[in-house]
PDB file of C-alpha atoms in Angstrom:
ATOM      1  CA  MET A  19     216.274  45.682  72.021  1.00 48.00           C
ATOM      2  CA  TRP A  20     218.221  42.509  70.853  1.00 55.00           C
ATOM      3  CA  PRO A  21     216.602  39.100  71.405  1.00 55.00           C
ATOM      4  CA  SER A  22     218.385  36.819  73.881  1.00 53.00           C
ATOM      5  CA  ARG A  23     220.382  33.864  72.282  1.00 59.00           C
ATOM      6  CA  ASN A  24     219.960  30.450  73.344  1.00 55.00           C
ATOM      7  CA  ARG A  25     223.719  29.751  74.090  1.00 57.00           C
ATOM      8  CA  THR A  26     223.066  26.022  74.989  1.00 72.00           C
ATOM      9  CA  GLU A  27     221.583  25.287  71.391  1.00 90.00           C
ATOM     10  CA  THR A  28     223.519  22.656  69.273  1.00 94.00           C
ATOM     11  CA  VAL A  29     224.293  23.373  65.735  1.00 95.00           C
ATOM     12  CA  THR A  30     225.519  21.216  62.915  1.00 94.00           C
ATOM     13  CA  CYS A  31     228.980  22.640  60.952  1.00 93.00           C
ATOM     14  CA  LEU A  32     227.841  22.607  57.316  1.00 91.00           C
ATOM     15  CA  ALA A  33     231.517  21.770  56.371  1.00 90.00           C
ATOM     16  CA  CYS A  34     232.247  18.986  58.344  1.00 92.00           C
ATOM     17  CA  GLY A  35     228.910  17.887  59.932  1.00 93.00           C
ATOM     18  CA  ALA A  36     230.215  18.128  63.503  1.00 94.00           C
ATOM     19  CA  GLU A  37     227.735  18.984  66.039  1.00 96.00           C
ATOM     20  CA  ARG A  38     228.778  21.631  68.390  1.00 95.00           C
ATOM     21  CA  PRO A  39     227.266  24.090  70.818  1.00 95.00           C
ATOM     22  CA  ARG A  40     226.173  27.153  69.107  1.00 92.00           C
ATOM     23  CA  ASP A  41     228.925  29.378  70.994  1.00 92.00           C
ATOM     24  CA  GLU A  42     231.529  27.325  69.580  1.00 92.00           C
ATOM     25  CA  THR A  43     230.829  28.167  66.017  1.00 93.00           C
ATOM     26  CA  ARG A  44     230.610  30.981  63.567  1.00 90.00           C
ATOM     27  CA  GLU A  45     227.569  32.024  61.571  1.00 87.00           C
ATOM     28  CA  TYR A  46     227.600  31.687  57.689  1.00 82.00           C
ATOM     29  CA  ASP A  47     225.467  33.624  55.443  1.00 78.00           C
ATOM     30  CA  LYS A  48     225.967  32.614  51.948  1.00 72.00           C
ATOM     31  CA  TYR A  49     224.991  35.990  50.700  1.00 71.00           C
ATOM     32  CA  GLY A  50     227.941  37.701  52.894  1.00 69.00           C
ATOM     33  CA  ASP A  51     225.550  39.737  54.804  1.00 70.00           C
ATOM     34  CA  ARG A  52     225.314  38.392  58.145  1.00 66.00           C
ATOM     35  CA  TRP A  53     224.217  41.974  59.738  1.00 75.00           C
ATOM     36  CA  ASP A  54     221.025  42.073  57.910  1.00 77.00           C
ATOM     37  CA  ARG A  55     219.088  39.621  60.135  1.00 75.00           C
ATOM     38  CA  GLU A  56     215.421  40.157  59.227  1.00 82.00           C
ATOM     39  CA  ASP A  57     213.674  37.030  58.143  1.00 80.00           C
ATOM     40  CA  LYS A  58     217.053  35.129  57.817  1.00 79.00           C
ATOM     41  CA  THR A  59     218.349  31.721  59.114  1.00 81.00           C
ATOM     42  CA  PHE A  60     221.965  31.051  59.199  1.00 83.00           C
ATOM     43  CA  GLU A  61     224.112  28.018  58.774  1.00 88.00           C
ATOM     44  CA  TYR A  62     227.015  27.503  61.053  1.00 91.00           C
ATOM     45  CA  LEU A  63     230.647  26.490  60.745  1.00 92.00           C
ATOM     46  CA  CYS A  64     232.962  25.146  63.756  1.00 93.00           C
ATOM     47  CA  LYS A  65     235.842  27.450  64.342  1.00 91.00           C
ATOM     48  CA  SER A  66     238.319  25.062  62.764  1.00 91.00           C
ATOM     49  CA  CYS A  67     236.469  24.936  59.443  1.00 90.00           C
ATOM     50  CA  HIS A  68     235.879  28.719  59.516  1.00 88.00           C
ATOM     51  CA  ARG A  69     239.528  29.593  60.005  1.00 87.00           C
ATOM     52  CA  GLU A  70     240.113  27.294  56.835  1.00 85.00           C
ATOM     53  CA  LEU A  71     237.945  29.489  54.669  1.00 79.00           C
ATOM     54  CA  CYS A  72     238.935  32.121  52.186  1.00 73.00           C
ATOM     55  CA  HIS A  73     237.711  35.364  53.792  1.00 69.00           C
ATOM     56  CA  HIS A  74     238.354  37.525  50.694  1.00 71.00           C
ATOM     57  CA  PRO A  75     235.324  39.009  49.202  1.00 71.00           C
ATOM     58  CA  ARG A  76     233.352  36.738  46.772  1.00 71.00           C
ATOM     59  CA  GLY A  77     231.658  38.974  44.473  1.00 75.00           C
ATOM     60  CA  ASP A  78     228.983  37.129  42.587  1.00 80.00           C
ATOM     61  CA  LEU A  79     230.383  33.624  43.102  1.00 80.00           C
ATOM     62  CA  GLU A  80     227.350  32.422  44.936  1.00 78.00           C
ATOM     63  CA  GLU A  81     224.982  33.439  42.102  1.00 82.00           C
ATOM     64  CA  LEU A  82     227.292  31.976  39.581  1.00 84.00           C
ATOM     65  CA  LEU A  83     227.374  28.584  41.409  1.00 81.00           C
ATOM     66  CA  ILE A  84     223.606  28.559  41.789  1.00 81.00           C
ATOM     67  CA  ASP A  85     223.363  29.200  38.054  1.00 81.00           C
ATOM     68  CA  LEU A  86     225.614  26.345  37.146  1.00 83.00           C
ATOM     69  CA  GLU A  87     224.246  23.864  39.684  1.00 76.00           C
ATOM     70  CA  THR A  88     222.582  21.024  37.833  1.00 62.00           C
ATOM     71  CA  GLY A  89     222.916  18.447  40.459  1.00 66.00           C
ATOM     72  CA  ASP A  90     223.147  15.567  37.998  1.00 69.00           C
ATOM     73  CA  GLY A  91     226.551  16.067  36.092  1.00 75.00           C
ATOM     74  CA  SER A  92     229.982  14.882  36.841  1.00 83.00           C
ATOM     75  CA  ARG A  93     232.663  16.689  38.660  1.00 82.00           C
ATOM     76  CA  ASP A  94     234.423  17.361  35.561  1.00 87.00           C
ATOM     77  CA  ALA A  95     231.458  18.529  33.617  1.00 85.00           C
ATOM     78  CA  PHE A  96     230.594  21.056  36.451  1.00 84.00           C
ATOM     79  CA  LEU A  97     234.327  22.407  36.452  1.00 86.00           C
ATOM     80  CA  ALA A  98     234.278  22.882  32.603  1.00 88.00           C
ATOM     81  CA  SER A  99     231.127  24.724  32.856  1.00 88.00           C
ATOM     82  CA  TYR A 100     232.548  26.838  35.792  1.00 87.00           C
ATOM     83  CA  LEU A 101     235.639  27.765  33.857  1.00 89.00           C
ATOM     84  CA  ALA A 102     233.654  28.510  30.486  1.00 90.00           C
ATOM     85  CA  ALA A 103     231.347  30.908  32.653  1.00 88.00           C
ATOM     86  CA  VAL A 104     234.267  32.516  34.501  1.00 85.00           C
ATOM     87  CA  GLU A 105     236.049  33.216  31.146  1.00 88.00           C
ATOM     88  CA  GLU A 106     232.689  34.343  29.668  1.00 87.00           C
ATOM     89  CA  ARG A 107     232.354  36.991  32.444  1.00 82.00           C
ATOM     90  CA  TYR A 108     235.840  37.750  33.251  1.00 79.00           C
ATOM     91  CA  GLY A 109     237.956  36.977  30.150  1.00 83.00           C
ATOM     92  CA  PRO A 110     240.421  34.178  29.499  1.00 82.00           C
ATOM     93  CA  LEU A 111     242.650  33.458  32.816  1.00 69.00           C
ATOM     94  CA  GLY A 112     245.817  34.281  31.012  1.00 62.00           C
ATOM     95  CA  GLU A 113     244.597  37.914  30.412  1.00 57.00           C
ATOM     96  CA  ARG A 114     244.073  39.112  33.872  1.00 49.00           C
TER      97      ARG A 114
END
């Protein structure tokens, strides 16, 4: 049997930081597998932020971003590293 959900719970949208009742949000699982619920905690997006997301498959994007995350570099340095990693994995952008 499914456990009951606490519909009065308030959660915070991970995109905009707004606090909303749980039933006014969408679950977000960074691994893209929201159906496998064992030992998993979810983050939440308010409905407007959820609508703005790209809902296309993201393959290994999350893994790539985790590999590149340094936390102390500039935005430009991160984007240059990201572009280099994408080109290394998939070839130069103009060749696709």
